[in-house]
Amino acid sequence: MSSERSNRAMTTMSSERSIRSNTKTTKNVPVINKDSRSFRPNSISELNAMNNYKPLVIQYTKHDGTVAECHIGCGNSLEDLGIIFAVYVLFYSFLIGFFALLLKGALDTEEKQTILWSFFFFGVLFVALVGGGVYVNMKKYERERNEKKGKGKEKVNETNEDMLL
């Protein structure tokens, strides 16, 4: 009995030693070293290095001589910032063009504003079609999910029946 307890104590102590050897403490927070099987990065900088992604950064020298970095654009690269800026320019250009089209139509059909009512009708029709498409797709997804749940229950029932036979 005592030899069994001593064996358990030895295995517990050796496992604790292996955990301690794999752990280092940084600012009173234990950090476990990654082993060779781990492929997930621990930080954004590791993820960027893994994907060879370079966010837009300005490097400057502090008064004590160390080099520091100032991240610009919330971790986006210069290419990403250019794409975002272009999308905003295109979106607001579309809005200005659409406003000009509506204004021209309103000025050309002053009495009854026919063009404005037709744009309103097509807008409501578009919203109704998109809403209907979303609703139909949601019902289709729910039906498929319920069918999968039903098949899972049938499989469980079949295995239970097989166990009884």
N, CA, C and O atoms as a DFTB+ gen file, in Angstrom:
660 C
 N C O
     1  1       0.813      -1.179       0.000
     2  2       0.000       0.000       0.000
     3  2       0.866       1.256       0.000
     4  3       0.601       2.199      -0.745
     5  1       1.882       1.265       0.821
     6  2       2.740       2.450       0.909
     7  2       3.567       2.615      -0.359
     8  3       3.835       3.740      -0.779
     9  1       3.980       1.494      -0.980
    10  2       4.741       1.604      -2.223
    11  2       3.864       2.170      -3.336
    12  3       4.340       2.919      -4.190
    13  1       2.567       1.804      -3.321
    14  2       1.652       2.343      -4.320
    15  2       1.480       3.847      -4.145
    16  3       1.453       4.594      -5.123
    17  1       1.361       4.289      -2.887
    18  2       1.237       5.723      -2.609
    19  2       2.506       6.461      -3.012
    20  3       2.429       7.559      -3.563
    21  1       3.652       5.886      -2.751
    22  2       4.906       6.548      -3.108
    23  2       5.050       6.633      -4.635
    24  3       5.569       7.620      -5.155
    25  1       4.587       5.596      -5.350
    26  2       4.624       5.647      -6.808
    27  2       3.727       6.759      -7.347
    28  3       4.102       7.478      -8.273
    29  1       2.526       6.891      -6.752
    30  2       1.622       7.962      -7.166
    31  2       2.233       9.324      -6.874
    32  3       2.135      10.238      -7.693
    33  1       2.855       9.464      -5.727
    34  2       3.480      10.727      -5.345
    35  2       4.614      11.064      -6.304
    36  3       4.785      12.222      -6.684
    37  1       5.393      10.047      -6.697
    38  2       6.503      10.275      -7.620
    39  2       5.987      10.722      -8.991
    40  3       6.542      11.643      -9.591
    41  1       4.918      10.068      -9.493
    42  2       4.387      10.456     -10.807
    43  2       3.780      11.847     -10.745
    44  3       3.891      12.613     -11.702
    45  1       3.134      12.188      -9.619
    46  2       2.571      13.521      -9.465
    47  2       3.674      14.556      -9.445
    48  3       3.555      15.602     -10.083
    49  1       4.754      14.278      -8.716
    50  2       5.857      15.222      -8.632
    51  2       6.536      15.389      -9.993
    52  3       6.913      16.501     -10.364
    53  1       6.694      14.297     -10.733
    54  2       7.345      14.400     -12.037
    55  2       6.474      15.169     -13.028
    56  3       6.992      15.925     -13.850
    57  1       5.135      14.980     -12.954
    58  2       4.269      15.731     -13.854
    59  2       4.267      17.208     -13.490
    60  3       4.214      18.061     -14.376
    61  1       4.325      17.527     -12.182
    62  2       4.408      18.922     -11.768
    63  2       5.717      19.549     -12.243
    64  3       5.738      20.708     -12.657
    65  1       6.809      18.785     -12.182
    66  2       8.089      19.297     -12.661
    67  2       8.046      19.580     -14.156
    68  3       8.575      20.591     -14.617
    69  1       7.411      18.676     -14.918
    70  2       7.342      18.896     -16.360
    71  2       6.481      20.117     -16.677
    72  3       6.784      20.851     -17.618
    73  1       5.416      20.347     -15.911
    74  2       4.593      21.534     -16.120
    75  2       5.388      22.779     -15.759
    76  3       5.344      23.773     -16.484
    77  1       6.117      22.739     -14.644
    78  2       6.922      23.889     -14.240
    79  2       8.020      24.182     -15.250
    80  3       8.320      25.347     -15.514
    81  1       8.618      23.156     -15.813
    82  2       9.694      23.380     -16.782
    83  2       9.146      23.951     -18.079
    84  3       9.871      24.620     -18.815
    85  1       7.874      23.697     -18.368
    86  2       7.245      24.204     -19.579
    87  2       6.613      25.571     -19.361
    88  3       6.090      26.163     -20.305
    89  1       6.652      26.084     -18.128
    90  2       5.986      27.319     -17.785
    91  2       6.997      28.343     -17.330
    92  3       7.915      28.027     -16.573
    93  1       6.832      29.575     -17.792
    94  2       7.652      30.661     -17.277
    95  2       6.707      31.752     -16.790
    96  3       5.603      31.900     -17.313
    97  1       7.132      32.500     -15.808
    98  2       6.273      33.506     -15.221
    99  2       6.686      34.880     -15.724
   100  3       7.859      35.250     -15.662
   101  1       5.707      35.634     -16.226
   102  2       5.935      36.987     -16.680
   103  2       4.969      37.887     -15.939
   104  3       3.756      37.782     -16.121
   105  1       5.493      38.769     -15.105
   106  2       4.668      39.699     -14.320
   107  2       3.604      38.940     -13.532
   108  3       2.431      39.313     -13.552
   109  1       4.001      37.898     -12.853
   110  2       3.134      37.079     -12.010
   111  2       2.019      36.381     -12.778
   112  3       1.038      35.946     -12.174
   113  1       2.152      36.265     -14.100
   114  2       1.178      35.539     -14.907
   115  2       1.919      34.395     -15.588
   116  3       2.831      34.643     -16.377
   117  1       1.549      33.151     -15.304
   118  2       2.266      32.042     -15.947
   119  2       1.961      31.973     -17.430
   120  3       0.805      32.071     -17.841
   121  1       2.999      31.804     -18.228
   122  2       2.867      31.674     -19.670
   123  2       3.418      30.312     -20.050
   124  3       4.574      30.002     -19.762
   125  1       2.598      29.501     -20.693
   126  2       3.029      28.152     -21.064
   127  2       3.677      28.224     -22.441
   128  3       3.097      28.758     -23.386
   129  1       4.888      27.679     -22.542
   130  2       5.583      27.632     -23.824
   131  2       4.821      26.738     -24.781
   132  3       4.186      25.762     -24.380
   133  1       4.897      27.092     -26.053
   134  2       4.211      26.296     -27.060
   135  2       5.080      25.101     -27.427
   136  3       6.297      25.232     -27.557
   137  1       4.469      23.953     -27.593
   138  2       5.227      22.798     -28.053
   139  2       5.153      22.725     -29.580
   140  3       4.545      23.590     -30.211
   141  1       5.753      21.725     -30.161
   142  2       5.862      21.646     -31.611
   143  2       4.518      21.388     -32.289
   144  3       4.383      21.640     -33.486
   145  1       3.527      20.894     -31.560
   146  2       2.222      20.600     -32.157
   147  2       1.345      21.834     -32.267
   148  3       0.385      21.842     -33.036
   149  1       1.660      22.878     -31.509
   150  2       0.819      24.063     -31.499
   151  2       1.093      24.913     -32.728
   152  3       2.245      25.219     -33.034
   153  1       0.034      25.296     -33.431
   154  2       0.198      26.104     -34.625
   155  2      -0.541      27.432     -34.513
   156  3      -0.492      28.240     -35.441
   157  1      -1.219      27.672     -33.408
   158  2      -1.963      28.910     -33.239
   159  2      -1.055      29.998     -32.691
   160  3      -0.318      29.762     -31.734
   161  1      -1.095      31.191     -33.284
   162  2      -0.254      32.275     -32.783
   163  2      -0.792      32.835     -31.466
   164  3      -1.994      32.788     -31.205
   165  1       0.112      33.363     -30.645
   166  2      -0.278      33.920     -29.354
   167  2      -0.673      35.382     -29.440
   168  3      -1.393      35.872     -28.571
   169  1      -0.223      36.086     -30.459
   170  2      -0.497      37.516     -30.540
   171  2      -0.735      37.918     -31.994
   172  3      -0.512      37.144     -32.925
   173  1      -1.198      39.160     -32.152
   174  2      -1.430      39.692     -33.484
   175  2      -0.116      39.811     -34.243
   176  3      -0.074      39.562     -35.448
   177  1       0.958      40.189     -33.550
   178  2       2.244      40.320     -34.233
   179  2       2.729      38.963     -34.763
   180  3       3.302      38.897     -35.851
   181  1       2.504      37.879     -34.001
   182  2       2.861      36.546     -34.492
   183  2       2.002      36.155     -35.693
   184  3       2.498      35.552     -36.644
   185  1       0.715      36.499     -35.646
   186  2      -0.185      36.206     -36.769
   187  2       0.245      36.976     -38.006
   188  3       0.258      36.423     -39.105
   189  1       0.599      38.254     -37.842
   190  2       1.063      39.054     -38.975
   191  2       2.353      38.493     -39.548
   192  3       2.516      38.441     -40.767
   193  1       3.276      38.071     -38.684
   194  2       4.538      37.505     -39.153
   195  2       4.298      36.182     -39.889
   196  3       4.953      35.903     -40.893
   197  1       3.369      35.379     -39.395
   198  2       3.066      34.100     -40.010
   199  2       2.487      34.296     -41.420
   200  3       2.790      33.526     -42.331
   201  1       1.653      35.333     -41.594
   202  2       1.013      35.595     -42.881
   203  2       1.803      36.579     -43.737
   204  3       1.358      36.945     -44.825
   205  1       2.966      37.011     -43.262
   206  2       3.801      37.996     -43.951
   207  2       3.012      39.276     -44.219
   208  3       3.086      39.843     -45.310
   209  1       2.256      39.727     -43.218
   210  2       1.412      40.919     -43.303
   211  2       2.120      42.055     -42.578
   212  3       2.577      41.886     -41.448
   213  1       2.212      43.205     -43.225
   214  2       2.917      44.335     -42.634
   215  2       1.959      45.506     -42.459
   216  3       1.654      46.199     -43.429
   217  1       1.476      45.742     -41.228
   218  2       0.598      46.889     -41.006
   219  2       1.374      48.197     -41.136
   220  3       2.600      48.213     -41.027
   221  1       0.653      49.286     -41.368
   222  2       1.269      50.596     -41.526
   223  2       1.766      51.085     -40.174
   224  3       0.982      51.246     -39.238
   225  1       3.075      51.322     -40.073
   226  2       3.704      51.685     -38.807
   227  2       4.680      52.827     -39.064
   228  3       5.377      52.843     -40.079
   229  1       4.726      53.778     -38.142
   230  2       5.751      54.820     -38.178
   231  2       6.720      54.520     -37.047
   232  3       6.316      54.377     -35.893
   233  1       8.007      54.425     -37.385
   234  2       9.028      54.181     -36.370
   235  2       9.705      55.507     -36.033
   236  3      10.037      56.296     -36.916
   237  1       9.898      55.729     -34.750
   238  2      10.571      56.941     -34.308
   239  2      11.499      56.595     -33.144
   240  3      11.383      55.534     -32.530
   241  1      12.411      57.504     -32.861
   242  2      13.369      57.301     -31.785
   243  2      12.933      58.112     -30.576
   244  3      12.693      59.315     -30.672
   245  1      12.834      57.442     -29.448
   246  2      12.460      58.124     -28.210
   247  2      13.643      58.935     -27.697
   248  3      14.749      58.838     -28.227
   249  1      13.403      59.735     -26.664
   250  2      14.459      60.581     -26.122
   251  2      15.580      59.766     -25.466
   252  3      16.701      60.253     -25.323
   253  1      15.276      58.530     -25.069
   254  2      16.316      57.693     -24.458
   255  2      17.076      56.856     -25.493
   256  3      17.951      56.073     -25.123
   257  1      16.753      57.009     -26.789
   258  2      17.496      56.329     -27.845
   259  2      16.873      55.034     -28.331
   260  3      17.391      54.441     -29.277
   261  1      15.789      54.566     -27.729
   262  2      15.145      53.334     -28.176
   263  2      14.203      53.627     -29.340
   264  3      13.633      54.714     -29.433
   265  1      14.050      52.658     -30.212
   266  2      13.164      52.802     -31.363
   267  2      11.767      52.336     -30.961
   268  3      11.600      51.252     -30.402
   269  1      10.775      53.160     -31.250
   270  2       9.392      52.825     -30.920
   271  2       8.563      52.855     -32.194
   272  3       8.960      53.458     -33.191
   273  1       7.412      52.202     -32.153
   274  2       6.518      52.145     -33.294
   275  2       5.183      52.765     -32.949
   276  3       4.672      52.596     -31.842
   277  1       4.625      53.483     -33.899
   278  2       3.290      54.065     -33.752
   279  2       2.417      53.455     -34.851
   280  3       2.637      53.712     -36.034
   281  1       1.438      52.655     -34.462
   282  2       0.570      51.976     -35.432
   283  2      -0.459      52.962     -35.971
   284  3      -1.104      53.688     -35.214
   285  1      -0.598      52.973     -37.274
   286  2      -1.546      53.862     -37.944
   287  2      -2.569      52.990     -38.663
   288  3      -2.206      51.988     -39.279
   289  1      -3.821      53.358     -38.590
   290  2      -4.843      52.632     -39.339
   291  2      -5.326      51.373     -38.665
   292  3      -5.805      50.468     -39.349
   293  1      -5.222      51.274     -37.361
   294  2      -5.764      50.151     -36.588
   295  2      -5.230      48.805     -37.069
   296  3      -5.986      47.835     -37.124
   297  1      -3.964      48.722     -37.413
   298  2      -3.362      47.463     -37.810
   299  2      -3.554      47.112     -39.271
   300  3      -3.200      46.007     -39.681
   301  1      -4.105      48.020     -40.073
   302  2      -4.281      47.775     -41.503
   303  2      -3.023      48.192     -42.252
   304  3      -2.274      49.057     -41.797
   305  1      -2.799      47.568     -43.403
   306  2      -1.659      47.950     -44.239
   307  2      -2.049      49.164     -45.080
   308  3      -3.203      49.592     -45.081
   309  1      -1.079      49.702     -45.785
   310  2      -1.333      50.856     -46.641
   311  2      -2.307      50.478     -47.761
   312  3      -3.152      51.284     -48.150
   313  1      -2.189      49.261     -48.274
   314  2      -3.100      48.786     -49.319
   315  2      -4.530      48.704     -48.781
   316  3      -5.472      49.120     -49.456
   317  1      -4.694      48.168     -47.569
   318  2      -6.029      48.079     -46.965
   319  2      -6.639      49.462     -46.771
   320  3      -7.818      49.672     -47.056
   321  1      -5.839      50.398     -46.287
   322  2      -6.347      51.754     -46.085
   323  2      -6.743      52.397     -47.413
   324  3      -7.727      53.134     -47.473
   325  1      -5.977      52.121     -48.489
   326  2      -6.332      52.631     -49.805
   327  2      -7.653      52.059     -50.298
   328  3      -8.470      52.779     -50.871
   329  1      -7.862      50.768     -50.076
   330  2      -9.117      50.129     -50.497
   331  2     -10.295      50.693     -49.711
   332  3     -11.348      50.970     -50.286
   333  1     -10.127      50.863     -48.415
   334  2     -11.203      51.419     -47.581
   335  2     -11.547      52.830     -48.035
   336  3     -12.722      53.173     -48.165
   337  1     -10.526      53.652     -48.278
   338  2     -10.746      55.025     -48.737
   339  2     -11.472      55.023     -50.083
   340  3     -12.394      55.814     -50.281
   341  1     -11.073      54.148     -51.013
   342  2     -11.706      54.078     -52.334
   343  2     -13.172      53.673     -52.228
   344  3     -14.017      54.202     -52.950
   345  1     -13.477      52.734     -51.328
   346  2     -14.871      52.306     -51.151
   347  2     -15.718      53.463     -50.624
   348  3     -16.844      53.667     -51.079
   349  1     -15.176      54.221     -49.663
   350  2     -15.910      55.388     -49.159
   351  2     -16.131      56.418     -50.267
   352  3     -17.225      56.970     -50.382
   353  1     -15.116      56.684     -51.077
   354  2     -15.254      57.643     -52.173
   355  2     -16.318      57.170     -53.153
   356  3     -17.161      57.962     -53.574
   357  1     -16.295      55.896     -53.523
   358  2     -17.298      55.361     -54.449
   359  2     -18.706      55.439     -53.861
   360  3     -19.652      55.808     -54.557
   361  1     -18.842      55.093     -52.584
   362  2     -20.163      55.112     -51.948
   363  2     -20.735      56.521     -51.920
   364  3     -21.894      56.724     -52.284
   365  1     -19.939      57.502     -51.490
   366  2     -20.453      58.869     -51.416
   367  2     -20.626      59.469     -52.809
   368  3     -21.492      60.325     -52.987
   369  1     -19.840      59.058     -53.801
   370  2     -20.065      59.505     -55.179
   371  2     -21.408      58.987     -55.685
   372  3     -22.144      59.710     -56.357
   373  1     -21.725      57.729     -55.360
   374  2     -23.021      57.170     -55.728
   375  2     -24.156      57.948     -55.069
   376  3     -25.153      58.255     -55.722
   377  1     -24.016      58.269     -53.789
   378  2     -25.072      59.022     -53.104
   379  2     -25.273      60.397     -53.720
   380  3     -26.410      60.835     -53.899
   381  1     -24.187      61.082     -54.044
   382  2     -24.308      62.409     -54.650
   383  2     -24.953      62.304     -56.029
   384  3     -25.807      63.119     -56.377
   385  1     -24.552      61.311     -56.814
   386  2     -25.156      61.108     -58.133
   387  2     -26.632      60.779     -58.044
   388  3     -27.434      61.289     -58.826
   389  1     -26.996      59.931     -57.095
   390  2     -28.403      59.570     -56.930
   391  2     -29.221      60.773     -56.478
   392  3     -30.349      60.964     -56.933
   393  1     -28.660      61.587     -55.584
   394  2     -29.340      62.801     -55.148
   395  2     -29.535      63.745     -56.326
   396  3     -30.605      64.335     -56.474
   397  1     -28.501      63.896     -57.175
   398  2     -28.620      64.771     -58.345
   399  2     -29.689      64.259     -59.298
   400  3     -30.445      65.050     -59.863
   401  1     -29.763      62.935     -59.482
   402  2     -30.790      62.338     -60.345
   403  2     -32.186      62.613     -59.804
   404  3     -33.089      62.969     -60.561
   405  1     -32.366      62.450     -58.495
   406  2     -33.677      62.726     -57.890
   407  2     -34.026      64.206     -57.993
   408  3     -35.180      64.555     -58.243
   409  1     -33.046      65.073     -57.803
   410  2     -33.298      66.512     -57.898
   411  2     -33.683      66.902     -59.316
   412  3     -34.606      67.690     -59.525
   413  1     -32.972      66.346     -60.286
   414  2     -33.298      66.622     -61.699
   415  2     -34.701      66.130     -62.012
   416  3     -35.472      66.823     -62.677
   417  1     -35.039      64.924     -61.532
   418  2     -36.389      64.395     -61.770
   419  2     -37.452      65.223     -61.091
   420  3     -38.532      65.417     -61.649
   421  1     -37.172      65.715     -59.901
   422  2     -38.157      66.528     -59.185
   423  2     -38.368      67.857     -59.891
   424  3     -39.491      68.360     -59.943
   425  1     -37.297      68.432     -60.437
   426  2     -37.438      69.708     -61.139
   427  2     -38.140      69.536     -62.485
   428  3     -38.883      70.423     -62.906
   429  1     -37.915      68.399     -63.173
   430  2     -38.557      68.166     -64.465
   431  2     -40.035      67.843     -64.323
   432  3     -40.816      68.199     -65.206
   433  1     -40.448      67.186     -63.253
   434  2     -41.860      66.834     -63.035
   435  2     -42.369      67.591     -61.820
   436  3     -42.688      67.004     -60.787
   437  1     -42.439      68.924     -61.969
   438  2     -42.767      69.769     -60.821
   439  2     -44.171      69.544     -60.279
   440  3     -44.361      69.560     -59.063
   441  1     -45.145      69.339     -61.130
   442  2     -46.524      69.339     -60.666
   443  2     -46.872      68.125     -59.821
   444  3     -47.402      68.282     -58.721
   445  1     -46.592      66.927     -60.300
   446  2     -47.022      65.728     -59.576
   447  2     -45.870      64.918     -59.016
   448  3     -46.100      63.933     -58.314
   449  1     -44.647      65.303     -59.305
   450  2     -43.459      64.602     -58.784
   451  2     -43.494      63.110     -59.123
   452  3     -43.222      62.271     -58.263
   453  1     -43.820      62.786     -60.348
   454  2     -43.985      61.405     -60.793
   455  2     -42.713      60.589     -60.606
   456  3     -42.769      59.439     -60.170
   457  1     -41.581      61.173     -60.931
   458  2     -40.323      60.435     -60.843
   459  2     -40.010      60.070     -59.379
   460  3     -39.492      58.987     -59.107
   461  1     -40.322      60.968     -58.449
   462  2     -40.056      60.674     -57.038
   463  2     -40.936      59.537     -56.542
   464  3     -40.477      58.671     -55.798
   465  1     -42.211      59.539     -56.955
   466  2     -43.102      58.458     -56.541
   467  2     -42.673      57.131     -57.166
   468  3     -42.789      56.082     -56.533
   469  1     -42.179      57.172     -58.404
   470  2     -41.735      55.917     -59.022
   471  2     -40.475      55.395     -58.324
   472  3     -40.358      54.188     -58.108
   473  1     -39.523      56.282     -57.963
   474  2     -38.349      55.834     -57.205
   475  2     -38.753      55.281     -55.837
   476  3     -38.183      54.294     -55.371
   477  1     -39.732      55.914     -55.199
   478  2     -40.213      55.422     -53.906
   479  2     -40.831      54.036     -54.064
   480  3     -40.569      53.145     -53.255
   481  1     -41.653      53.846     -55.105
   482  2     -42.283      52.551     -55.348
   483  2     -41.229      51.472     -55.587
   484  3     -41.312      50.392     -55.003
   485  1     -40.234      51.751     -56.443
   486  2     -39.180      50.767     -56.708
   487  2     -38.332      50.493     -55.467
   488  3     -37.866      49.371     -55.269
   489  1     -38.134      51.502     -54.640
   490  2     -37.392      51.299     -53.383
   491  2     -38.133      50.372     -52.430
   492  3     -37.535      49.473     -51.838
   493  1     -39.444      50.594     -52.282
   494  2     -40.247      49.727     -51.414
   495  2     -40.291      48.306     -51.975
   496  3     -40.201      47.338     -51.220
   497  1     -40.430      48.178     -53.300
   498  2     -40.431      46.864     -53.932
   499  2     -39.108      46.137     -53.686
   500  3     -39.104      44.944     -53.383
   501  1     -37.994      46.847     -53.814
   502  2     -36.677      46.258     -53.586
   503  2     -36.535      45.772     -52.137
   504  3     -36.053      44.664     -51.899
   505  1     -36.951      46.595     -51.179
   506  2     -36.870      46.207     -49.764
   507  2     -37.749      44.983     -49.496
   508  3     -37.355      44.091     -48.745
   509  1     -38.930      44.937     -50.103
   510  2     -39.818      43.784     -49.909
   511  2     -39.206      42.518     -50.497
   512  3     -39.299      41.453     -49.887
   513  1     -38.576      42.614     -51.679
   514  2     -37.956      41.433     -52.284
   515  2     -36.764      40.946     -51.450
   516  3     -36.599      39.741     -51.261
   517  1     -35.956      41.844     -50.962
   518  2     -34.819      41.434     -50.133
   519  2     -35.317      40.809     -48.830
   520  3     -34.802      39.776     -48.402
   521  1     -36.313      41.427     -48.201
   522  2     -36.884      40.860     -46.978
   523  2     -37.488      39.487     -47.213
   524  3     -37.325      38.590     -46.386
   525  1     -38.188      39.310     -48.337
   526  2     -38.753      38.002     -48.665
   527  2     -37.671      36.960     -48.900
   528  3     -37.804      35.816     -48.464
   529  1     -36.598      37.351     -49.588
   530  2     -35.492      36.418     -49.815
   531  2     -34.840      35.988     -48.520
   532  3     -34.519      34.813     -48.347
   533  1     -34.638      36.935     -47.595
   534  2     -34.041      36.604     -46.301
   535  2     -34.957      35.668     -45.517
   536  3     -34.492      34.710     -44.900
   537  1     -36.273      35.951     -45.544
   538  2     -37.231      35.118     -44.808
   539  2     -37.272      33.694     -45.365
   540  3     -37.271      32.728     -44.601
   541  1     -37.309      33.563     -46.696
   542  2     -37.361      32.230     -47.309
   543  2     -36.085      31.451     -46.991
   544  3     -36.145      30.263     -46.675
   545  1     -34.940      32.112     -47.073
   546  2     -33.672      31.438     -46.783
   547  2     -33.594      31.023     -45.314
   548  3     -33.065      29.958     -44.996
   549  1     -34.121      31.862     -44.419
   550  2     -34.112      31.526     -43.002
   551  2     -34.985      30.288     -42.739
   552  3     -34.599      29.406     -41.973
   553  1     -36.155      30.229     -43.373
   554  2     -37.026      29.063     -43.197
   555  2     -36.382      27.805     -43.772
   556  3     -36.503      26.726     -43.193
   557  1     -35.700      27.937     -44.903
   558  2     -35.018      26.794     -45.503
   559  2     -33.919      26.279     -44.578
   560  3     -33.766      25.070     -44.403
   561  1     -33.155      27.199     -43.988
   562  2     -32.091      26.823     -43.061
   563  2     -32.660      26.111     -41.830
   564  3     -32.122      25.094     -41.392
   565  1     -33.751      26.650     -41.275
   566  2     -34.379      26.014     -40.107
   567  2     -34.883      24.620     -40.446
   568  3     -34.728      23.699     -39.643
   569  1     -35.491      24.445     -41.637
   570  2     -35.999      23.135     -42.042
   571  2     -34.851      22.131     -42.183
   572  3     -34.965      20.992     -41.731
   573  1     -33.740      22.552     -42.813
   574  2     -32.588      21.654     -42.951
   575  2     -31.996      21.295     -41.594
   576  3     -31.595      20.153     -41.375
   577  1     -31.940      22.265     -40.681
   578  2     -31.409      22.001     -39.346
   579  2     -32.307      21.024     -38.593
   580  3     -31.814      20.129     -37.907
   581  1     -33.613      21.191     -38.718
   582  2     -34.537      20.275     -38.055
   583  2     -34.456      18.873     -38.643
   584  3     -34.579      17.885     -37.918
   585  1     -34.247      18.781     -39.972
   586  2     -34.088      17.470     -40.590
   587  2     -32.832      16.776     -40.084
   588  3     -32.842      15.570     -39.839
   589  1     -31.745      17.536     -39.926
   590  2     -30.507      16.950     -39.404
   591  2     -30.695      16.473     -37.976
   592  3     -30.197      15.412     -37.598
   593  1     -31.422      17.263     -37.175
   594  2     -31.691      16.840     -35.794
   595  2     -32.547      15.591     -35.787
   596  3     -32.331      14.689     -34.978
   597  1     -33.519      15.532     -36.685
   598  2     -34.387      14.359     -36.766
   599  2     -33.614      13.122     -37.164
   600  3     -33.850      12.047     -36.612
   601  1     -32.690      13.246     -38.113
   602  2     -31.870      12.107     -38.522
   603  2     -30.986      11.648     -37.379
   604  3     -30.768      10.449     -37.200
   605  1     -30.480      12.589     -36.609
   606  2     -29.647      12.231     -35.464
   607  2     -30.441      11.449     -34.438
   608  3     -29.927      10.500     -33.847
   609  1     -31.701      11.840     -34.217
   610  2     -32.549      11.127     -33.270
   611  2     -32.888       9.732     -33.793
   612  3     -32.938       8.765     -33.033
   613  1     -33.121       9.645     -35.111
   614  2     -33.431       8.336     -35.691
   615  2     -32.251       7.394     -35.544
   616  3     -32.443       6.210     -35.267
   617  1     -31.037       7.889     -35.721
   618  2     -29.847       7.053     -35.578
   619  2     -29.711       6.571     -34.147
   620  3     -29.361       5.416     -33.908
   621  1     -29.988       7.456     -33.188
   622  2     -29.905       7.057     -31.780
   623  2     -30.940       5.992     -31.491
   624  3     -30.648       5.018     -30.798
   625  1     -32.161       6.163     -32.017
   626  2     -33.211       5.166     -31.793
   627  2     -32.843       3.838     -32.429
   628  3     -33.087       2.785     -31.840
   629  1     -32.256       3.867     -33.631
   630  2     -31.841       2.615     -34.288
   631  2     -30.795       1.886     -33.474
   632  3     -30.864       0.666     -33.327
   633  1     -29.816       2.620     -32.938
   634  2     -28.769       1.966     -32.139
   635  2     -29.352       1.418     -30.850
   636  3     -28.935       0.354     -30.394
   637  1     -30.309       2.122     -30.248
   638  2     -30.940       1.613     -29.032
   639  2     -31.720       0.336     -29.323
   640  3     -31.699      -0.598     -28.520
   641  1     -32.421       0.285     -30.486
   642  2     -33.166      -0.908     -30.848
   643  2     -32.200      -2.072     -31.101
   644  3     -32.487      -3.208     -30.723
   645  1     -31.061      -1.795     -31.738
   646  2     -30.086      -2.844     -31.995
   647  2     -29.522      -3.385     -30.684
   648  3     -29.257      -4.582     -30.571
   649  1     -29.340      -2.520     -29.705
   650  2     -28.803      -2.960     -28.429
   651  2     -29.814      -3.857     -27.705
   652  3     -29.435      -4.786     -26.992
   653  1     -31.093      -3.569     -27.898
   654  2     -32.118      -4.370     -27.238
   655  2     -32.231      -5.762     -27.849
   656  3     -32.594      -6.709     -27.152
   657  1     -31.926      -5.902     -29.140
   658  2     -32.060      -7.210     -29.804
   659  2     -30.948      -8.092     -29.455
   660  3     -30.894      -9.231     -29.921
